[in-house]
């Protein structure tokens, strides 16, 4: 359960009189299917809207962007613990305007137009491009299929790109810029990048 942690701030949203109310809470405990939250002192003014079964939206923040999900109130603030549902399959990432980049070494395969497949290693990954090492020679402007082998729980990404740069000093370092990546693979990539960055900060 690395995505959320005790002490992390999370905003929940609900409607009152056609207005959207934002309430900043603190995660008290993380379970497999729910989050226990500590509510702010003023929560009693919204007690009628925080009943079991009511739907709320939630938002958490990271340096890569925001994590949004819809949730259901499982236990009300009048009970011992205030809890909302946590469904990892419903999480949505929205990246910041600045392109997030991480320095990560993962296996990658580059497939050229003549069906040749070359194995390489990434050394930098972003949502728009990746950089890799290879002893093969690639020409700027070459279109290619790219398969990125992320750690098992994050999956295998398949995308299309163009070799956009050869490092002027280190000739075996290349940049491939994406021109197609599916929404599903993009979400998987953002999730991987979030987890990679979060875990790296804790080392």
CSV table of C-alpha atoms in Angstrom, one decimal:
chain,number,residue,atom,x,y,z
A,1,UNK,CA,0.0,0.0,0.0
A,2,UNK,CA,2.6,2.5,-1.1
A,3,UNK,CA,0.4,5.0,-3.0
A,4,UNK,CA,-1.1,6.5,0.2
A,5,UNK,CA,0.5,6.8,3.6
A,6,UNK,CA,-0.4,7.8,7.1
A,7,UNK,CA,-0.2,11.5,7.7
A,8,UNK,CA,-0.7,12.4,4.0
A,9,UNK,CA,-3.2,15.1,3.2
A,10,UNK,CA,-6.2,14.3,1.0
A,11,UNK,CA,-9.0,16.6,-0.1
A,12,UNK,CA,-12.6,15.3,-0.3
A,13,UNK,CA,-15.3,17.1,-2.3
A,14,UNK,CA,-19.1,17.0,-2.0
A,15,UNK,CA,-22.1,19.2,-2.9
A,16,UNK,CA,-24.0,21.5,-0.6
A,17,UNK,CA,-26.8,23.7,-1.9
A,18,UNK,CA,-25.4,23.4,-5.5
A,19,UNK,CA,-21.9,24.4,-4.3
A,20,UNK,CA,-18.9,22.1,-4.2
A,21,UNK,CA,-17.4,22.0,-0.7
A,22,UNK,CA,-13.7,21.1,-0.3
A,23,UNK,CA,-12.6,19.5,3.0
A,24,UNK,CA,-8.9,18.8,3.7
A,25,UNK,CA,-8.4,15.6,5.7
A,26,UNK,CA,-5.4,13.7,6.9
A,27,UNK,CA,-5.0,9.9,6.3
A,28,UNK,CA,-5.0,8.1,9.7
A,29,UNK,CA,-4.8,4.6,8.4
A,30,UNK,CA,-4.6,2.8,5.0
A,31,UNK,CA,-6.4,-0.5,4.5
A,32,UNK,CA,-6.7,-2.8,1.5
A,33,UNK,CA,-10.1,-1.4,0.5
A,34,UNK,CA,-10.6,1.8,2.5
A,35,UNK,CA,-8.9,4.9,4.0
A,36,UNK,CA,-9.4,6.0,7.6
A,37,UNK,CA,-9.4,9.8,7.7
A,38,UNK,CA,-9.1,12.5,10.4
A,39,UNK,CA,-11.5,15.3,9.7
A,40,UNK,CA,-11.0,19.0,10.3
A,41,UNK,CA,-12.6,20.5,13.4
A,42,UNK,CA,-15.3,22.2,11.4
A,43,UNK,CA,-16.7,19.0,9.9
A,44,UNK,CA,-19.9,19.1,12.0
A,45,UNK,CA,-21.4,21.8,9.8
A,46,UNK,CA,-21.5,19.2,7.0
A,47,UNK,CA,-22.5,16.2,9.1
A,48,UNK,CA,-25.7,15.6,7.1
A,49,UNK,CA,-23.6,15.2,3.9
A,50,UNK,CA,-21.1,12.8,5.4
A,51,UNK,CA,-23.5,9.9,6.1
A,52,UNK,CA,-22.8,6.3,5.2
A,53,UNK,CA,-23.4,5.6,1.5
A,54,UNK,CA,-23.0,9.1,0.3
A,55,UNK,CA,-20.6,9.6,-2.7
A,56,UNK,CA,-17.6,11.9,-2.5
A,57,UNK,CA,-14.7,12.7,-4.7
A,58,UNK,CA,-11.2,12.7,-3.4
A,59,UNK,CA,-7.9,14.2,-4.6
A,60,UNK,CA,-4.3,13.6,-3.4
A,61,UNK,CA,-1.3,15.4,-4.7
A,62,UNK,CA,2.2,14.4,-5.8
A,63,UNK,CA,5.1,16.1,-7.6
A,64,UNK,CA,4.0,14.2,-10.8
A,65,UNK,CA,0.5,15.5,-10.7
A,66,UNK,CA,-2.8,14.7,-8.9
A,67,UNK,CA,-4.5,11.4,-8.0
A,68,UNK,CA,-8.3,11.6,-8.3
A,69,UNK,CA,-10.9,9.0,-7.4
A,70,UNK,CA,-14.6,8.7,-6.6
A,71,UNK,CA,-15.4,7.1,-3.3
A,72,UNK,CA,-18.3,6.0,-1.0
A,73,UNK,CA,-18.5,6.9,2.7
A,74,UNK,CA,-18.2,3.6,4.7
A,75,UNK,CA,-18.5,4.9,8.2
A,76,UNK,CA,-19.7,8.3,9.3
A,77,UNK,CA,-17.9,10.9,11.5
A,78,UNK,CA,-20.2,10.0,14.3
A,79,UNK,CA,-18.8,6.6,14.5
A,80,UNK,CA,-15.4,5.8,16.0
A,81,UNK,CA,-13.6,6.0,12.7
A,82,UNK,CA,-14.5,8.0,9.5
A,83,UNK,CA,-13.7,5.8,6.5
A,84,UNK,CA,-14.1,6.0,2.7
A,85,UNK,CA,-13.8,3.3,0.1
A,86,UNK,CA,-10.4,2.9,-1.7
A,87,UNK,CA,-10.6,1.3,-5.1
A,88,UNK,CA,-7.2,1.2,-6.8
A,89,UNK,CA,-8.8,0.4,-10.2
A,90,UNK,CA,-10.6,3.7,-10.2
A,91,UNK,CA,-7.6,6.0,-9.6
A,92,UNK,CA,-6.9,8.6,-12.3
A,93,UNK,CA,-3.6,10.4,-12.7
A,94,UNK,CA,-3.4,13.9,-14.2
A,95,UNK,CA,0.1,15.1,-14.8
A,96,UNK,CA,1.4,18.6,-14.1
A,97,UNK,CA,2.0,21.0,-16.9
A,98,UNK,CA,5.8,20.4,-16.5
A,99,UNK,CA,6.6,17.0,-18.1
A,100,UNK,CA,7.6,14.7,-15.2
A,101,UNK,CA,10.9,12.9,-15.8
A,102,UNK,CA,12.6,10.1,-13.8
A,103,UNK,CA,16.0,8.5,-14.0
A,104,UNK,CA,15.2,4.8,-14.2
A,105,UNK,CA,16.9,1.8,-15.7
A,106,UNK,CA,14.5,-0.6,-17.3
A,107,UNK,CA,14.6,-3.0,-20.2
A,108,UNK,CA,13.3,-1.8,-23.6
A,109,UNK,CA,13.1,-3.2,-27.1
A,110,UNK,CA,13.3,-1.0,-30.2
A,111,UNK,CA,11.7,-2.4,-33.3
A,112,UNK,CA,12.6,-0.7,-36.6
A,113,UNK,CA,10.6,-0.6,-39.9
A,114,UNK,CA,12.6,-3.6,-41.2
A,115,UNK,CA,11.3,-5.7,-38.3
A,116,UNK,CA,14.7,-5.8,-36.5
A,117,UNK,CA,14.4,-5.8,-32.7
A,118,UNK,CA,17.2,-4.3,-30.6
A,119,UNK,CA,17.4,-4.7,-26.8
A,120,UNK,CA,18.5,-1.7,-24.8
A,121,UNK,CA,18.3,-0.1,-21.4
A,122,UNK,CA,16.5,3.1,-20.5
A,123,UNK,CA,18.2,5.7,-18.3
A,124,UNK,CA,15.5,8.4,-18.3
A,125,UNK,CA,11.7,8.0,-18.7
A,126,UNK,CA,9.0,10.7,-19.1
A,127,UNK,CA,5.4,10.8,-20.3
A,128,UNK,CA,6.5,12.1,-23.7
A,129,UNK,CA,9.9,10.5,-24.4
A,130,UNK,CA,12.5,8.1,-23.1
A,131,UNK,CA,16.3,8.0,-23.3
A,132,UNK,CA,18.2,4.7,-23.7
A,133,UNK,CA,21.6,3.2,-24.2
A,134,UNK,CA,22.3,1.0,-27.2
A,135,UNK,CA,25.5,-0.2,-29.0
A,136,UNK,CA,23.4,-0.2,-32.3
A,137,UNK,CA,23.3,2.9,-34.5
A,138,UNK,CA,20.0,4.7,-34.9
A,139,UNK,CA,19.4,7.7,-37.2
A,140,UNK,CA,17.5,10.7,-36.1
A,141,UNK,CA,14.0,10.7,-37.7
A,142,UNK,CA,13.7,6.9,-37.7
A,143,UNK,CA,10.2,5.7,-36.6
A,144,UNK,CA,10.1,2.7,-34.4
A,145,UNK,CA,8.0,0.6,-32.1
A,146,UNK,CA,9.0,0.7,-28.5
A,147,UNK,CA,8.3,-2.0,-25.8
A,148,UNK,CA,9.1,-1.0,-22.3
A,149,UNK,CA,9.3,-3.8,-19.7
A,150,UNK,CA,8.4,-2.3,-16.4
A,151,UNK,CA,8.5,-4.3,-13.2
A,152,UNK,CA,5.9,-7.0,-13.2
A,153,UNK,CA,3.1,-5.2,-11.3
A,154,UNK,CA,3.3,-2.2,-13.7
A,155,UNK,CA,3.1,-4.2,-16.9
A,156,UNK,CA,4.6,-4.0,-20.4
A,157,UNK,CA,4.0,-0.8,-22.4
A,158,UNK,CA,3.8,-0.7,-26.2
A,159,UNK,CA,4.1,2.6,-28.0
A,160,UNK,CA,5.3,4.2,-31.2
A,161,UNK,CA,8.0,6.9,-31.4
A,162,UNK,CA,10.7,8.6,-33.4
A,163,UNK,CA,14.4,8.8,-32.7
A,164,UNK,CA,14.6,12.5,-32.0
A,165,UNK,CA,18.2,12.9,-30.7
A,166,UNK,CA,21.6,11.3,-30.6
A,167,UNK,CA,23.7,12.5,-27.7
A,168,UNK,CA,26.5,14.7,-29.2
A,169,UNK,CA,29.1,13.4,-26.7
A,170,UNK,CA,28.0,9.9,-25.9
A,171,UNK,CA,27.1,8.4,-29.3
A,172,UNK,CA,25.4,5.3,-27.8
A,173,UNK,CA,22.7,7.4,-26.0
A,174,UNK,CA,19.4,8.1,-27.8
A,175,UNK,CA,16.1,9.8,-27.3
A,176,UNK,CA,12.9,8.5,-28.7
A,177,UNK,CA,9.9,10.8,-28.7
A,178,UNK,CA,6.4,9.2,-28.4
A,179,UNK,CA,3.8,10.0,-31.1
A,180,UNK,CA,1.4,7.3,-29.9
A,181,UNK,CA,0.7,5.8,-26.5
A,182,UNK,CA,-2.7,4.4,-25.4
A,183,UNK,CA,-4.5,5.9,-22.5
A,184,UNK,CA,-4.2,2.7,-20.6
A,185,UNK,CA,-0.4,2.5,-21.0
A,186,UNK,CA,-0.1,6.2,-20.2
A,187,UNK,CA,-2.0,5.7,-16.9
A,188,UNK,CA,0.3,2.7,-16.2
A,189,UNK,CA,3.3,4.7,-16.9
A,190,UNK,CA,2.2,7.6,-14.7
A,191,UNK,CA,1.4,5.1,-11.8
A,192,UNK,CA,4.9,3.6,-12.2
A,193,UNK,CA,6.6,7.0,-12.2
A,194,UNK,CA,4.7,8.1,-9.2
A,195,UNK,CA,5.6,4.9,-7.3
A,196,UNK,CA,9.3,5.1,-8.5
A,197,UNK,CA,9.6,8.7,-7.3
A,198,UNK,CA,7.8,8.1,-4.0
A,199,UNK,CA,10.0,5.1,-3.1
A,200,UNK,CA,13.2,6.8,-4.2
A,201,UNK,CA,12.4,9.7,-1.8
A,202,UNK,CA,12.1,7.3,1.1
A,203,UNK,CA,15.5,5.6,0.5
